[in-house]
Amino acid sequence: MGASTTIVLPDANVLYSRTLRDWLALCHLEVDGWFDVRWTEDIMAEVVYRLRRDKPLASDRQIAGVRDRLVEVFSSGRIAGYAIDSNMSYPDIFDAHLHAAAVHGDVDIVITADKGFVALADQIDELPYEVHSPDTFFCLLDDLDPGAVQAVTQKQLDYWMIRTGQFNLCAHLERAGTPQFAERVRLHLQGSC
């Protein structure tokens, strides 16, 4: 991530996780211009489908509200008009839309926890974008601006302490598949005492 804004495209598995979704949105708002988040209707549809499948009795506000808030926070981020390259061999055919959107949207980084998509990156010598796990992406942000990550850490802690009275940010990050970033957050928390 250099002087210009880095364009990132999170996979549905990142936006589906409340923990990862919240950290991505808050970091996006805190680091002011370092990275911009893109999304597609396909990604949003998958997020909404998975939320509904996991919470069949949730209200529309609870399910579609997630999508609405993401669109509001990442308001200029929609990628549309991409075409799937049917001549390409995809380790997981359901990742074709993500690759096509990343290429069409001139994305710099795809954030995914999908091992099949990582296999696609290994298969193609020269992708026009980098593939990062949520853990490596958040660690990269912390490398670039630890002060911003510290501020987000404090906001997260304040929010959850008011709501629940106790909350272990690091445990939630570890469960969300970001153990290295959880350790960095632990250090930020120790530094704020």
PDB file of C-alpha atoms in Angstrom:
ATOM      1  CA  MET A   1       0.000   0.000   0.000  1.00  0.00           C
ATOM      2  CA  GLY A   2       1.687   3.118  -1.202  1.00  0.00           C
ATOM      3  CA  ALA A   3       0.751   6.755  -1.644  1.00  0.00           C
ATOM      4  CA  SER A   4      -2.366   6.022  -3.675  1.00  0.00           C
ATOM      5  CA  THR A   5      -5.487   4.419  -2.293  1.00  0.00           C
ATOM      6  CA  THR A   6      -5.369   0.630  -2.259  1.00  0.00           C
ATOM      7  CA  ILE A   7      -8.515  -1.065  -3.535  1.00  0.00           C
ATOM      8  CA  VAL A   8      -9.563  -4.152  -1.585  1.00  0.00           C
ATOM      9  CA  LEU A   9     -12.277  -6.687  -2.349  1.00  0.00           C
ATOM     10  CA  PRO A  10     -13.373  -8.804   0.610  1.00  0.00           C
ATOM     11  CA  ASP A  11     -14.841 -12.213  -0.136  1.00  0.00           C
ATOM     12  CA  ALA A  12     -18.237 -13.117   1.317  1.00  0.00           C
ATOM     13  CA  ASN A  13     -16.544 -15.187   4.028  1.00  0.00           C
ATOM     14  CA  VAL A  14     -14.986 -11.971   5.366  1.00  0.00           C
ATOM     15  CA  LEU A  15     -18.192  -9.915   5.287  1.00  0.00           C
ATOM     16  CA  TYR A  16     -20.250 -12.775   6.726  1.00  0.00           C
ATOM     17  CA  SER A  17     -18.210 -12.816   9.948  1.00  0.00           C
ATOM     18  CA  ARG A  18     -19.474 -10.068  12.232  1.00  0.00           C
ATOM     19  CA  THR A  19     -16.038  -9.786  13.819  1.00  0.00           C
ATOM     20  CA  LEU A  20     -14.199  -9.398  10.501  1.00  0.00           C
ATOM     21  CA  ARG A  21     -16.922  -7.198   9.012  1.00  0.00           C
ATOM     22  CA  ASP A  22     -16.815  -4.811  11.982  1.00  0.00           C
ATOM     23  CA  TRP A  23     -13.017  -4.576  12.003  1.00  0.00           C
ATOM     24  CA  LEU A  24     -12.904  -4.014   8.229  1.00  0.00           C
ATOM     25  CA  ALA A  25     -15.512  -1.241   8.355  1.00  0.00           C
ATOM     26  CA  LEU A  26     -13.985   0.484  11.373  1.00  0.00           C
ATOM     27  CA  CYS A  27     -10.451   0.283   9.961  1.00  0.00           C
ATOM     28  CA  HIS A  28     -11.734   1.623   6.636  1.00  0.00           C
ATOM     29  CA  LEU A  29     -13.221   4.618   8.429  1.00  0.00           C
ATOM     30  CA  GLU A  30     -10.220   5.144  10.725  1.00  0.00           C
ATOM     31  CA  VAL A  31      -7.297   4.972   8.285  1.00  0.00           C
ATOM     32  CA  ASP A  32      -8.813   7.645   6.036  1.00  0.00           C
ATOM     33  CA  GLY A  33      -7.935   7.013   2.435  1.00  0.00           C
ATOM     34  CA  TRP A  34      -5.389   4.226   2.747  1.00  0.00           C
ATOM     35  CA  PHE A  35      -7.732   1.621   1.399  1.00  0.00           C
ATOM     36  CA  ASP A  36     -11.112   1.606  -0.230  1.00  0.00           C
ATOM     37  CA  VAL A  37     -13.444  -1.373  -0.081  1.00  0.00           C
ATOM     38  CA  ARG A  38     -15.236  -2.741  -3.130  1.00  0.00           C
ATOM     39  CA  TRP A  39     -18.081  -5.249  -3.252  1.00  0.00           C
ATOM     40  CA  THR A  40     -20.369  -6.960  -5.752  1.00  0.00           C
ATOM     41  CA  GLU A  41     -24.000  -7.987  -5.705  1.00  0.00           C
ATOM     42  CA  ASP A  42     -22.811 -11.613  -5.905  1.00  0.00           C
ATOM     43  CA  ILE A  43     -20.764 -11.167  -2.728  1.00  0.00           C
ATOM     44  CA  MET A  44     -23.635  -9.429  -0.939  1.00  0.00           C
ATOM     45  CA  ALA A  45     -26.089 -12.122  -2.055  1.00  0.00           C
ATOM     46  CA  GLU A  46     -23.829 -14.801  -0.592  1.00  0.00           C
ATOM     47  CA  VAL A  47     -23.500 -12.895   2.690  1.00  0.00           C
ATOM     48  CA  VAL A  48     -27.275 -12.449   2.977  1.00  0.00           C
ATOM     49  CA  TYR A  49     -27.896 -16.110   2.031  1.00  0.00           C
ATOM     50  CA  ARG A  50     -25.477 -17.376   4.687  1.00  0.00           C
ATOM     51  CA  LEU A  51     -26.870 -15.037   7.349  1.00  0.00           C
ATOM     52  CA  ARG A  52     -30.429 -16.166   6.564  1.00  0.00           C
ATOM     53  CA  ARG A  53     -29.417 -19.836   6.548  1.00  0.00           C
ATOM     54  CA  ASP A  54     -27.809 -19.450   9.969  1.00  0.00           C
ATOM     55  CA  LYS A  55     -30.627 -17.335  11.424  1.00  0.00           C
ATOM     56  CA  PRO A  56     -33.881 -18.394   9.749  1.00  0.00           C
ATOM     57  CA  LEU A  57     -36.039 -16.542  12.306  1.00  0.00           C
ATOM     58  CA  ALA A  58     -34.161 -13.235  12.127  1.00  0.00           C
ATOM     59  CA  SER A  59     -36.010 -10.178  10.872  1.00  0.00           C
ATOM     60  CA  ASP A  60     -35.369  -8.498   7.544  1.00  0.00           C
ATOM     61  CA  ARG A  61     -33.792  -5.645   9.492  1.00  0.00           C
ATOM     62  CA  GLN A  62     -31.312  -8.052  11.065  1.00  0.00           C
ATOM     63  CA  ILE A  63     -30.372  -9.762   7.788  1.00  0.00           C
ATOM     64  CA  ALA A  64     -30.824  -7.175   5.036  1.00  0.00           C
ATOM     65  CA  GLY A  65     -29.739  -4.507   7.516  1.00  0.00           C
ATOM     66  CA  VAL A  66     -26.234  -5.961   7.416  1.00  0.00           C
ATOM     67  CA  ARG A  67     -26.160  -5.513   3.648  1.00  0.00           C
ATOM     68  CA  ASP A  68     -27.614  -2.015   3.891  1.00  0.00           C
ATOM     69  CA  ARG A  69     -24.986  -0.919   6.427  1.00  0.00           C
ATOM     70  CA  LEU A  70     -22.164  -2.351   4.312  1.00  0.00           C
ATOM     71  CA  VAL A  71     -23.431  -0.524   1.231  1.00  0.00           C
ATOM     72  CA  GLU A  72     -23.687   2.679   3.283  1.00  0.00           C
ATOM     73  CA  VAL A  73     -20.146   2.429   4.688  1.00  0.00           C
ATOM     74  CA  PHE A  74     -18.634   1.338   1.359  1.00  0.00           C
ATOM     75  CA  SER A  75     -20.955   3.571  -0.673  1.00  0.00           C
ATOM     76  CA  SER A  76     -18.816   4.027  -3.777  1.00  0.00           C
ATOM     77  CA  GLY A  77     -17.562   0.463  -3.796  1.00  0.00           C
ATOM     78  CA  ARG A  78     -19.871  -1.503  -6.086  1.00  0.00           C
ATOM     79  CA  ILE A  79     -18.184  -3.384  -8.919  1.00  0.00           C
ATOM     80  CA  ALA A  80     -20.575  -4.197 -11.750  1.00  0.00           C
ATOM     81  CA  GLY A  81     -20.285  -5.265 -15.369  1.00  0.00           C
ATOM     82  CA  TYR A  82     -17.675  -7.992 -15.003  1.00  0.00           C
ATOM     83  CA  ALA A  83     -17.718 -11.099 -17.184  1.00  0.00           C
ATOM     84  CA  ILE A  84     -16.614 -14.561 -16.101  1.00  0.00           C
ATOM     85  CA  ASP A  85     -13.726 -16.038 -18.094  1.00  0.00           C
ATOM     86  CA  SER A  86     -15.159 -19.470 -18.918  1.00  0.00           C
ATOM     87  CA  ASN A  87     -11.877 -20.585 -20.524  1.00  0.00           C
ATOM     88  CA  MET A  88     -10.049 -20.377 -17.221  1.00  0.00           C
ATOM     89  CA  SER A  89      -9.695 -23.387 -14.934  1.00  0.00           C
ATOM     90  CA  TYR A  90     -10.929 -22.535 -11.428  1.00  0.00           C
ATOM     91  CA  PRO A  91     -10.107 -24.828  -8.480  1.00  0.00           C
ATOM     92  CA  ASP A  92     -13.549 -23.793  -7.170  1.00  0.00           C
ATOM     93  CA  ILE A  93     -15.971 -22.653  -9.884  1.00  0.00           C
ATOM     94  CA  PHE A  94     -17.859 -20.609  -7.287  1.00  0.00           C
ATOM     95  CA  ASP A  95     -14.806 -18.347  -6.985  1.00  0.00           C
ATOM     96  CA  ALA A  96     -15.004 -17.316 -10.644  1.00  0.00           C
ATOM     97  CA  HIS A  97     -17.123 -14.241  -9.856  1.00  0.00           C
ATOM     98  CA  LEU A  98     -14.612 -13.021  -7.266  1.00  0.00           C
ATOM     99  CA  HIS A  99     -11.684 -13.285  -9.670  1.00  0.00           C
ATOM    100  CA  ALA A 100     -13.660 -11.641 -12.488  1.00  0.00           C
ATOM    101  CA  ALA A 101     -14.756  -8.771 -10.240  1.00  0.00           C
ATOM    102  CA  ALA A 102     -11.214  -8.256  -8.939  1.00  0.00           C
ATOM    103  CA  VAL A 103      -9.824  -8.018 -12.468  1.00  0.00           C
ATOM    104  CA  HIS A 104     -12.671  -5.828 -13.763  1.00  0.00           C
ATOM    105  CA  GLY A 105     -12.543  -3.528 -10.728  1.00  0.00           C
ATOM    106  CA  ASP A 106      -8.750  -3.036 -10.803  1.00  0.00           C
ATOM    107  CA  VAL A 107      -8.556  -4.420  -7.281  1.00  0.00           C
ATOM    108  CA  ASP A 108      -5.179  -4.423  -5.528  1.00  0.00           C
ATOM    109  CA  ILE A 109      -5.990  -6.940  -2.780  1.00  0.00           C
ATOM    110  CA  VAL A 110      -8.573  -9.699  -2.465  1.00  0.00           C
ATOM    111  CA  ILE A 111      -9.218 -10.619   1.169  1.00  0.00           C
ATOM    112  CA  THR A 112     -10.439 -14.181   1.608  1.00  0.00           C
ATOM    113  CA  ALA A 113     -10.358 -17.107   3.997  1.00  0.00           C
ATOM    114  CA  ASP A 114     -11.243 -19.461   1.123  1.00  0.00           C
ATOM    115  CA  LYS A 115      -8.443 -21.969   0.591  1.00  0.00           C
ATOM    116  CA  GLY A 116      -9.791 -22.710  -2.905  1.00  0.00           C
ATOM    117  CA  PHE A 117      -9.290 -19.100  -3.902  1.00  0.00           C
ATOM    118  CA  VAL A 118      -5.771 -19.153  -2.504  1.00  0.00           C
ATOM    119  CA  ALA A 119      -5.198 -22.224  -4.715  1.00  0.00           C
ATOM    120  CA  LEU A 120      -6.303 -20.113  -7.706  1.00  0.00           C
ATOM    121  CA  ALA A 121      -3.663 -17.533  -6.798  1.00  0.00           C
ATOM    122  CA  ASP A 122      -1.041 -20.282  -6.596  1.00  0.00           C
ATOM    123  CA  GLN A 123      -2.160 -21.645  -9.981  1.00  0.00           C
ATOM    124  CA  ILE A 124      -1.896 -18.367 -11.878  1.00  0.00           C
ATOM    125  CA  ASP A 125       1.606 -16.936 -12.029  1.00  0.00           C
ATOM    126  CA  GLU A 126       0.683 -13.327 -12.495  1.00  0.00           C
ATOM    127  CA  LEU A 127      -2.587 -12.254 -10.960  1.00  0.00           C
ATOM    128  CA  PRO A 128      -3.166  -8.511 -11.259  1.00  0.00           C
ATOM    129  CA  TYR A 129      -3.942  -8.431  -7.514  1.00  0.00           C
ATOM    130  CA  GLU A 130      -2.594  -9.846  -4.255  1.00  0.00           C
ATOM    131  CA  VAL A 131      -4.513 -12.400  -2.195  1.00  0.00           C
ATOM    132  CA  HIS A 132      -4.473 -11.927   1.575  1.00  0.00           C
ATOM    133  CA  SER A 133      -6.128 -13.797   4.390  1.00  0.00           C
ATOM    134  CA  PRO A 134      -8.011 -11.583   6.833  1.00  0.00           C
ATOM    135  CA  ASP A 135      -5.164 -12.170   9.300  1.00  0.00           C
ATOM    136  CA  THR A 136      -2.417 -10.978   6.946  1.00  0.00           C
ATOM    137  CA  PHE A 137      -4.520  -8.026   5.769  1.00  0.00           C
ATOM    138  CA  PHE A 138      -5.224  -6.719   9.269  1.00  0.00           C
ATOM    139  CA  CYS A 139      -1.579  -7.249  10.258  1.00  0.00           C
ATOM    140  CA  LEU A 140      -0.587  -5.226   7.179  1.00  0.00           C
ATOM    141  CA  LEU A 141      -2.872  -2.414   8.324  1.00  0.00           C
ATOM    142  CA  ASP A 142      -1.320  -2.553  11.780  1.00  0.00           C
ATOM    143  CA  ASP A 143       2.154  -2.361  10.223  1.00  0.00           C
ATOM    144  CA  LEU A 144       1.144   0.716   8.231  1.00  0.00           C
ATOM    145  CA  ASP A 145      -0.728   2.588  10.959  1.00  0.00           C
ATOM    146  CA  PRO A 146      -0.621   1.080  14.438  1.00  0.00           C
ATOM    147  CA  GLY A 147      -2.209   4.263  15.808  1.00  0.00           C
ATOM    148  CA  ALA A 148      -5.313   3.737  13.692  1.00  0.00           C
ATOM    149  CA  VAL A 149      -5.554   0.089  14.752  1.00  0.00           C
ATOM    150  CA  GLN A 150      -5.102   1.210  18.375  1.00  0.00           C
ATOM    151  CA  ALA A 151      -8.006   3.659  17.927  1.00  0.00           C
ATOM    152  CA  VAL A 152     -10.226   0.956  16.403  1.00  0.00           C
ATOM    153  CA  THR A 153      -9.262  -1.418  19.208  1.00  0.00           C
ATOM    154  CA  GLN A 154     -10.379   1.141  21.777  1.00  0.00           C
ATOM    155  CA  LYS A 155     -13.641   1.806  19.903  1.00  0.00           C
ATOM    156  CA  GLN A 156     -14.358  -1.920  19.733  1.00  0.00           C
ATOM    157  CA  LEU A 157     -13.601  -2.389  23.426  1.00  0.00           C
ATOM    158  CA  ASP A 158     -15.746   0.594  24.449  1.00  0.00           C
ATOM    159  CA  TYR A 159     -18.669  -0.577  22.287  1.00  0.00           C
ATOM    160  CA  TRP A 160     -18.675  -4.135  23.615  1.00  0.00           C
ATOM    161  CA  MET A 161     -18.115  -3.148  27.243  1.00  0.00           C
ATOM    162  CA  ILE A 162     -21.160  -0.869  27.125  1.00  0.00           C
ATOM    163  CA  ARG A 163     -23.274  -3.569  25.444  1.00  0.00           C
ATOM    164  CA  THR A 164     -22.179  -6.617  27.413  1.00  0.00           C
ATOM    165  CA  GLY A 165     -20.123  -5.473  30.393  1.00  0.00           C
ATOM    166  CA  GLN A 166     -17.315  -7.824  29.394  1.00  0.00           C
ATOM    167  CA  PHE A 167     -15.833  -8.842  26.093  1.00  0.00           C
ATOM    168  CA  ASN A 168     -12.679 -10.534  24.890  1.00  0.00           C
ATOM    169  CA  LEU A 169     -11.731  -8.893  21.586  1.00  0.00           C
ATOM    170  CA  CYS A 170      -8.753 -11.202  21.118  1.00  0.00           C
ATOM    171  CA  ALA A 171     -10.763 -14.400  21.598  1.00  0.00           C
ATOM    172  CA  HIS A 172     -13.288 -13.240  18.993  1.00  0.00           C
ATOM    173  CA  LEU A 173     -10.518 -12.389  16.547  1.00  0.00           C
ATOM    174  CA  GLU A 174      -8.908 -15.790  17.095  1.00  0.00           C
ATOM    175  CA  ARG A 175     -12.245 -17.544  16.470  1.00  0.00           C
ATOM    176  CA  ALA A 176     -12.612 -15.461  13.296  1.00  0.00           C
ATOM    177  CA  GLY A 177      -9.321 -16.877  12.004  1.00  0.00           C
ATOM    178  CA  THR A 178      -7.022 -13.952  12.739  1.00  0.00           C
ATOM    179  CA  PRO A 179      -4.686 -15.215  15.497  1.00  0.00           C
ATOM    180  CA  GLN A 180      -1.694 -13.030  14.582  1.00  0.00           C
ATOM    181  CA  PHE A 181      -3.851  -9.915  14.457  1.00  0.00           C
ATOM    182  CA  ALA A 182      -5.452 -10.946  17.763  1.00  0.00           C
ATOM    183  CA  GLU A 183      -1.992 -10.938  19.313  1.00  0.00           C
ATOM    184  CA  ARG A 184      -1.368  -7.434  17.971  1.00  0.00           C
ATOM    185  CA  VAL A 185      -4.695  -6.272  19.407  1.00  0.00           C
ATOM    186  CA  ARG A 186      -3.675  -7.833  22.732  1.00  0.00           C
ATOM    187  CA  LEU A 187      -0.516  -5.690  22.637  1.00  0.00           C
ATOM    188  CA  HIS A 188      -2.568  -2.578  21.823  1.00  0.00           C
ATOM    189  CA  LEU A 189      -4.829  -3.341  24.780  1.00  0.00           C
ATOM    190  CA  GLN A 190      -1.838  -3.759  27.086  1.00  0.00           C
ATOM    191  CA  GLY A 191      -0.398  -0.494  25.815  1.00  0.00           C
ATOM    192  CA  SER A 192      -3.586   1.409  26.644  1.00  0.00           C
ATOM    193  CA  CYS A 193      -3.651   0.355  30.309  1.00  0.00           C
TER     194      CYS A 193
END
